[in-house]
Coordinates of C-alpha atoms and ligand atoms in Angstrom, one line a residue:
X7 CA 0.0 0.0 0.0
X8 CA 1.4 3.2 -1.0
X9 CA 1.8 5.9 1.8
X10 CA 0.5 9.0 2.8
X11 CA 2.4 12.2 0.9
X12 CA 2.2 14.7 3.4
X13 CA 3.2 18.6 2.2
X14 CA 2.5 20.3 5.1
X15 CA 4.0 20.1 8.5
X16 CA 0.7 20.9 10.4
X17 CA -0.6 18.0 8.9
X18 CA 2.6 16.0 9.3
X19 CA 2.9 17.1 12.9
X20 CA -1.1 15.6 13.7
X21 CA 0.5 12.2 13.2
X22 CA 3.6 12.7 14.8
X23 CA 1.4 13.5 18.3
X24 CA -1.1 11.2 17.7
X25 CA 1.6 8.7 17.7
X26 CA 3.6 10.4 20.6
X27 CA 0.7 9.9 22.8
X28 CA 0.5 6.0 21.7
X29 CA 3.6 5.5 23.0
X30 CA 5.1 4.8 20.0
X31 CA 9.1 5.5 18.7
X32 CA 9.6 7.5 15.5
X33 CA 12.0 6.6 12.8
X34 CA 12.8 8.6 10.2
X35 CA 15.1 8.5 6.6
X36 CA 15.6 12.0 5.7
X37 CA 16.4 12.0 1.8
X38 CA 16.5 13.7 -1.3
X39 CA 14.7 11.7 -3.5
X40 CA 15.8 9.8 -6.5
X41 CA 15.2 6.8 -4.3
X42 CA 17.9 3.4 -4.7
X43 CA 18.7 0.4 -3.1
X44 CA 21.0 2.2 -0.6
X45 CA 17.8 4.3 0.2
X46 CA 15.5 1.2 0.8
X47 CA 18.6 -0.3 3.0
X48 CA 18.0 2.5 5.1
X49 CA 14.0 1.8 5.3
X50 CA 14.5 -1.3 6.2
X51 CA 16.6 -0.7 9.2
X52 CA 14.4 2.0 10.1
X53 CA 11.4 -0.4 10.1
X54 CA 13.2 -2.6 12.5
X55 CA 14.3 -0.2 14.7
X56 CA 10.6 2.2 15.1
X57 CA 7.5 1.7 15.4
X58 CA 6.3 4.7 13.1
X59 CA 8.8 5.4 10.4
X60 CA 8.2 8.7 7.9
X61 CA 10.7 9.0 4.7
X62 CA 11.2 12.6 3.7
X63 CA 11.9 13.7 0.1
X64 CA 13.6 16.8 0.1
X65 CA 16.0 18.4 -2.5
X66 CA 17.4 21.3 -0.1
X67 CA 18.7 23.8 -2.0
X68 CA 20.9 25.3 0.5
X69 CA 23.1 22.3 0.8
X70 CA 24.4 22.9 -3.3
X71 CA 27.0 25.0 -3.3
X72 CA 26.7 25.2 -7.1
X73 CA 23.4 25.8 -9.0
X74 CA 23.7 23.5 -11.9
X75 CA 24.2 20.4 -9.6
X76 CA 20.8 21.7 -7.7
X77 CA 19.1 22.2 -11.1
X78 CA 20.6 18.8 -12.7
X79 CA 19.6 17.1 -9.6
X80 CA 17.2 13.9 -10.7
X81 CA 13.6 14.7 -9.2
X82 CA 11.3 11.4 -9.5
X83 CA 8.8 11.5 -6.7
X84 CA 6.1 9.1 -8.1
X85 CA 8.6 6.2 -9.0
X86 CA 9.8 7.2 -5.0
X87 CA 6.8 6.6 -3.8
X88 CA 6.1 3.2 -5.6
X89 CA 9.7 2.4 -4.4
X90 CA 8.6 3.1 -1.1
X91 CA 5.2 1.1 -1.4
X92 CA 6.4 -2.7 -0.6
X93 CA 7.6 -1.0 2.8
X94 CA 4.4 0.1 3.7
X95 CA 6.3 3.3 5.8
X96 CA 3.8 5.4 7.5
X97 CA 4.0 8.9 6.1
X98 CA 6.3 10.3 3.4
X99 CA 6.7 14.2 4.5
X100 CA 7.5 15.5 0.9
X101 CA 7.4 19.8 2.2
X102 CA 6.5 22.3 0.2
X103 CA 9.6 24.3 -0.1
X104 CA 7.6 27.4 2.2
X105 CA 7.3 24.7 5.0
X106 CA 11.0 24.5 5.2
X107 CA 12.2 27.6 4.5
X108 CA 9.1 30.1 5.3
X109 CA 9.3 33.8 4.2
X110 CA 11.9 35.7 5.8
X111 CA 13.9 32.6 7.0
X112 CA 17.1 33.7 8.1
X113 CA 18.8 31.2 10.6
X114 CA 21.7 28.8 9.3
X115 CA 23.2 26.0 11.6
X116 CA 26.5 25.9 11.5
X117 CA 29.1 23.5 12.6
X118 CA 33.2 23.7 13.3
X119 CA 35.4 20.9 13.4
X120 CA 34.2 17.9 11.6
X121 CA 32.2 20.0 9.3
X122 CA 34.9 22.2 8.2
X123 CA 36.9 19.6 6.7
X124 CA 37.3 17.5 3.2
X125 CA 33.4 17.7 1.8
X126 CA 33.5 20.9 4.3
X127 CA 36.6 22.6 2.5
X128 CA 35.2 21.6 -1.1
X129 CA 31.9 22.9 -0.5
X130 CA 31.5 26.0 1.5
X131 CA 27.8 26.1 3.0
X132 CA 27.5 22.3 2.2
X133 CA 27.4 21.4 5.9
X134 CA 25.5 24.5 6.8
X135 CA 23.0 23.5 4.3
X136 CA 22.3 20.2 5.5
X137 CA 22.3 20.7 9.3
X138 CA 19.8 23.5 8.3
X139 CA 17.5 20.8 6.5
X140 CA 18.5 18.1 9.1
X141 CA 17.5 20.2 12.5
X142 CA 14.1 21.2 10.7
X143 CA 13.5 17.6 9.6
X144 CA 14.5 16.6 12.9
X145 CA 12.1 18.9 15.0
X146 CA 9.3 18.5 12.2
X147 CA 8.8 14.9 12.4
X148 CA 9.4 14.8 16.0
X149 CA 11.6 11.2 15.3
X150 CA 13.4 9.6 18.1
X151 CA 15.6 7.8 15.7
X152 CA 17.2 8.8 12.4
X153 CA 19.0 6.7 9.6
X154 CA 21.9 7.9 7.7
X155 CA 24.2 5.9 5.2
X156 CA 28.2 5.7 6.1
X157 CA 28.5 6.7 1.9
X158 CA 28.1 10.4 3.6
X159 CA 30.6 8.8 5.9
X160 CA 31.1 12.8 7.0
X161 CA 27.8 14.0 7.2
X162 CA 26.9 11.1 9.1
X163 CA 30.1 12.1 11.9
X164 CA 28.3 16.0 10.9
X165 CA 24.9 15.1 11.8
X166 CA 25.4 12.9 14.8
X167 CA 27.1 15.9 16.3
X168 CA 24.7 18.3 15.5
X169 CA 21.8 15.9 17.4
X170 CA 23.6 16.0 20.3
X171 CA 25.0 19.6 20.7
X172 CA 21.6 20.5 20.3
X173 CA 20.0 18.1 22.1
X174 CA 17.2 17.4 19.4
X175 CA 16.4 13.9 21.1
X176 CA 16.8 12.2 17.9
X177 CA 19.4 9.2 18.2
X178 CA 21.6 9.6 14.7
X179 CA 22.0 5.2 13.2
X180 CA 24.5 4.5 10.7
X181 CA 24.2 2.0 7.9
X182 CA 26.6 0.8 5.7
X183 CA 26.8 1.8 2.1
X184 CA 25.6 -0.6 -0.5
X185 CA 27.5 -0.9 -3.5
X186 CA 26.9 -2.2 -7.1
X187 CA 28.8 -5.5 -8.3
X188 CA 31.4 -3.9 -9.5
X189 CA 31.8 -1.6 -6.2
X190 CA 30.6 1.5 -7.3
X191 CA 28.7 2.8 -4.2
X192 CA 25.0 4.0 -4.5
X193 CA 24.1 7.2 -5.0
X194 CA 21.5 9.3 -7.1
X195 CA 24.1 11.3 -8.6
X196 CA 25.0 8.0 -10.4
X197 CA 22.4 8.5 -12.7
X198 CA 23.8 11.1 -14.1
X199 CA 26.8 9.3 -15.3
X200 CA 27.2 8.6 -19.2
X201 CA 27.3 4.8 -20.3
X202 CA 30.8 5.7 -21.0
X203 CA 31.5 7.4 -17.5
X204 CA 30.0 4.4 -15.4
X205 CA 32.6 1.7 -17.1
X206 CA 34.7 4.1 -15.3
X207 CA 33.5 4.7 -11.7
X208 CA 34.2 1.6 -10.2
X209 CA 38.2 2.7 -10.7
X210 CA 37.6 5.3 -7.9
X211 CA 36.6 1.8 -5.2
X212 CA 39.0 -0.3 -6.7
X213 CA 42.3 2.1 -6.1
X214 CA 40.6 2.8 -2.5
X215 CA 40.6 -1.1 -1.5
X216 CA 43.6 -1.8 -2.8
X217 CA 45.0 1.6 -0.9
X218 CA 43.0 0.1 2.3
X219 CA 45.1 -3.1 1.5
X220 CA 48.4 -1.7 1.7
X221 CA 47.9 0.7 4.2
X222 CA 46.8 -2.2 6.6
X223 CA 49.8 -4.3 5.5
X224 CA 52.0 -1.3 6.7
X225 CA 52.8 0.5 3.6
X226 CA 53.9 4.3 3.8
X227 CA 50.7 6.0 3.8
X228 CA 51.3 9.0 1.9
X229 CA 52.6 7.0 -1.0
X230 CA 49.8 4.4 -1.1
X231 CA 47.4 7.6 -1.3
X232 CA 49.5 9.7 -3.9
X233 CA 49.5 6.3 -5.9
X234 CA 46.2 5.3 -5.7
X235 CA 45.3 8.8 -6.6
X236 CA 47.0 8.1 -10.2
X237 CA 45.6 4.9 -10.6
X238 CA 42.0 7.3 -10.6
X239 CA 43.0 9.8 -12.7
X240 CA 45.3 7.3 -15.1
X241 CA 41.5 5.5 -14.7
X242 CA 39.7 8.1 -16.7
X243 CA 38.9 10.4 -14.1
X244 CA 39.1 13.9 -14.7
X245 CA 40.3 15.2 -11.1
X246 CA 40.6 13.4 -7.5
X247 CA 39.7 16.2 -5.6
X248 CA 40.7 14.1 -2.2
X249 CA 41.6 11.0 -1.0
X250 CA 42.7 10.8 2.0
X251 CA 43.2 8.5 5.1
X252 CA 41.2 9.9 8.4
X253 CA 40.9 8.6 12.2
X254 CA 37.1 7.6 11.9
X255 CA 34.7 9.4 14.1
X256 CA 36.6 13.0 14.2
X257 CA 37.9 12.7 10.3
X258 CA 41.5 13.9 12.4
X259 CA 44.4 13.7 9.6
X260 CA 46.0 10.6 10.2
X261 CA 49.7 9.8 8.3
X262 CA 49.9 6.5 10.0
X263 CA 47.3 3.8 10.7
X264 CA 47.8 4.0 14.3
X265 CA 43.2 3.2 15.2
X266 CA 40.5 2.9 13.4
X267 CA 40.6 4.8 9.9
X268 CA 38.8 5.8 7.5
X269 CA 39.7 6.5 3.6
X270 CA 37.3 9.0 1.8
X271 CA 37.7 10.4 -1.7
X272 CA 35.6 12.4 -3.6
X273 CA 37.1 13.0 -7.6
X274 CA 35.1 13.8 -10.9
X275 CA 34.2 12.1 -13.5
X276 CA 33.1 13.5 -17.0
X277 CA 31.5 16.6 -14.8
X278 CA 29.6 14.3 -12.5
X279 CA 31.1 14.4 -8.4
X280 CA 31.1 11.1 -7.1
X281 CA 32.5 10.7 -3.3
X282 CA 32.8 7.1 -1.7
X283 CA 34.6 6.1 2.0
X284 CA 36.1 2.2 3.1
X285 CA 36.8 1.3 6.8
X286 CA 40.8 0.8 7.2
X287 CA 41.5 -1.1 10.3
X288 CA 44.5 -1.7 12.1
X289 CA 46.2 -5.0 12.7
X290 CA 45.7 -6.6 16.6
Ligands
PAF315 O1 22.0 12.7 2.3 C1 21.1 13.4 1.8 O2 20.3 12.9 1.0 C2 20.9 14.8 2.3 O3 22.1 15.4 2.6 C3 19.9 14.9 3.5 C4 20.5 14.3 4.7 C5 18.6 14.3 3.2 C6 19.7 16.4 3.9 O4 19.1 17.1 2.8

């Protein structure tokens, strides 16, 4: 059965008490749209782990830092919702833009530390723009629970900070990312590759797990990086933008694996911006 599309966040909000007063935990999967298996991963957990769970569909404009990516951006709400319909989730809040951002909306939430970083750096007002969205979405749907995929390994780290400085009550759940056969993680922006460009992408998760590889068998780091950011560009990519080795949680630069690690890249491909992350862990 296909959910409820909500628009507006009175109506959204007369659920949300009525289920308050049940008793009942809210989940929610704050998204963008353009719906994939990576998406539905996140559902699923979600479903496990509430008793009410809304999806929100939301292409928030003051996350892009450039406009072409926000216009280019796929939008494909009814094949969302039919994506959404074997789940049989409770609500999907799609808001009118107004319900977000209401006339004369001037507030911006803004992080330091692990949001001024990498993605951060690359995309000034990116961060601002999602814990913006994020703390709305948050308060809106009233959720107890969110569900976030480690793909945005550091908007995950971003917006589990954010729930807690500002004590929104919502408890932040990471899931792992889901990846085509050929490693390529999910992400809508994949739809936007070429037939030519997606023979490529998989080079970008191939040189990070054979970087994770060597890194973990005690290779110099900064060589195995500087390497493996060859192999992406000598792959047909047009730029590696980053790639780098982190201490996971705080995204701390790290030249030697001395804890748990992270590596995240993010590198273009025939004008499309695809970013991906692998776990690197340290021998006992
Ligand atoms: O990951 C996304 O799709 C977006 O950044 C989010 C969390 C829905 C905020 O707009």
């Amino acid at each position: 059965m296909t959910a409820p599309i909500i628009r507006r966040k009175d109506d959204l909000q007369a659920l949300t008490r009525a289920w308050r007063r049940a008793g009942d935990v809210i989940g929610v999967v704050p998204t963008m749209g353009a719906l994939h298996q990576g998406h539905l991963s996140l559902v699923r957990a979600a479903k496990a782990g509430a008793d009410r769970v809304i999806v929100t569909i939301f292409v928030n404009p003051k996350q892009f830092n450039d406009p072409k990516d926000l216009e280019n951006y796929p939008r494909t709400e009814e094949d969302d919702a039919r994506k959404l319909a074997p789940f049989a989730v409770d609500a999907i809040y799609v808001p009118d833009p107004d319900q977000i951002y209401p006339d004369g909306f001037v507030t911006t939430v803004s992080l330091g530390g692990v949001a001024s970083v990498l993605e951060g750096a690359a995309r000034p007002g990116h961060f601002d723009g999602v814990a913006t969205v994020v703390t709305k979405l948050f308060t809106q749907t009233m959720a107890d629970r969110a569900w976030f995929g480690e793909k945005d390994y550091q908007q995950l780290q971003v917006v589990t900070r954010l729930s807690a400085d500002l004590d929104l009550g919502t408890e932040v759940v990471g899931c792992p990312t889901i990846r085509e056969e050929d490693g390529l993680a999910l992400s809508s922006r994949n739809l936007l590759l070429s037939d030519r460009a997606r023979i490529k992408a998989p080079a970008l998760n191939a040189a990070m797990e054979r970087a994770r590889g060597r890194i973990e068998a005690g290779e110099e780091v900064a060589q195995v990086l500087d390497e493996a950011s060859l192999e992406v560009e000598r792959a047909g990519f047009n730029a590696v933008e980053y790639l780098v080795l982190r201490a996971a949680g705080t995204l701390a630069p790290m030249d030697r694996l001395t804890g748990p690690a992270r590596l995240l890249a993010a590198a273009q491909l025939a004008g499309v911006r695809l970013i991906d992350t692998i776990a690197v862990t340290p021998p006992d």
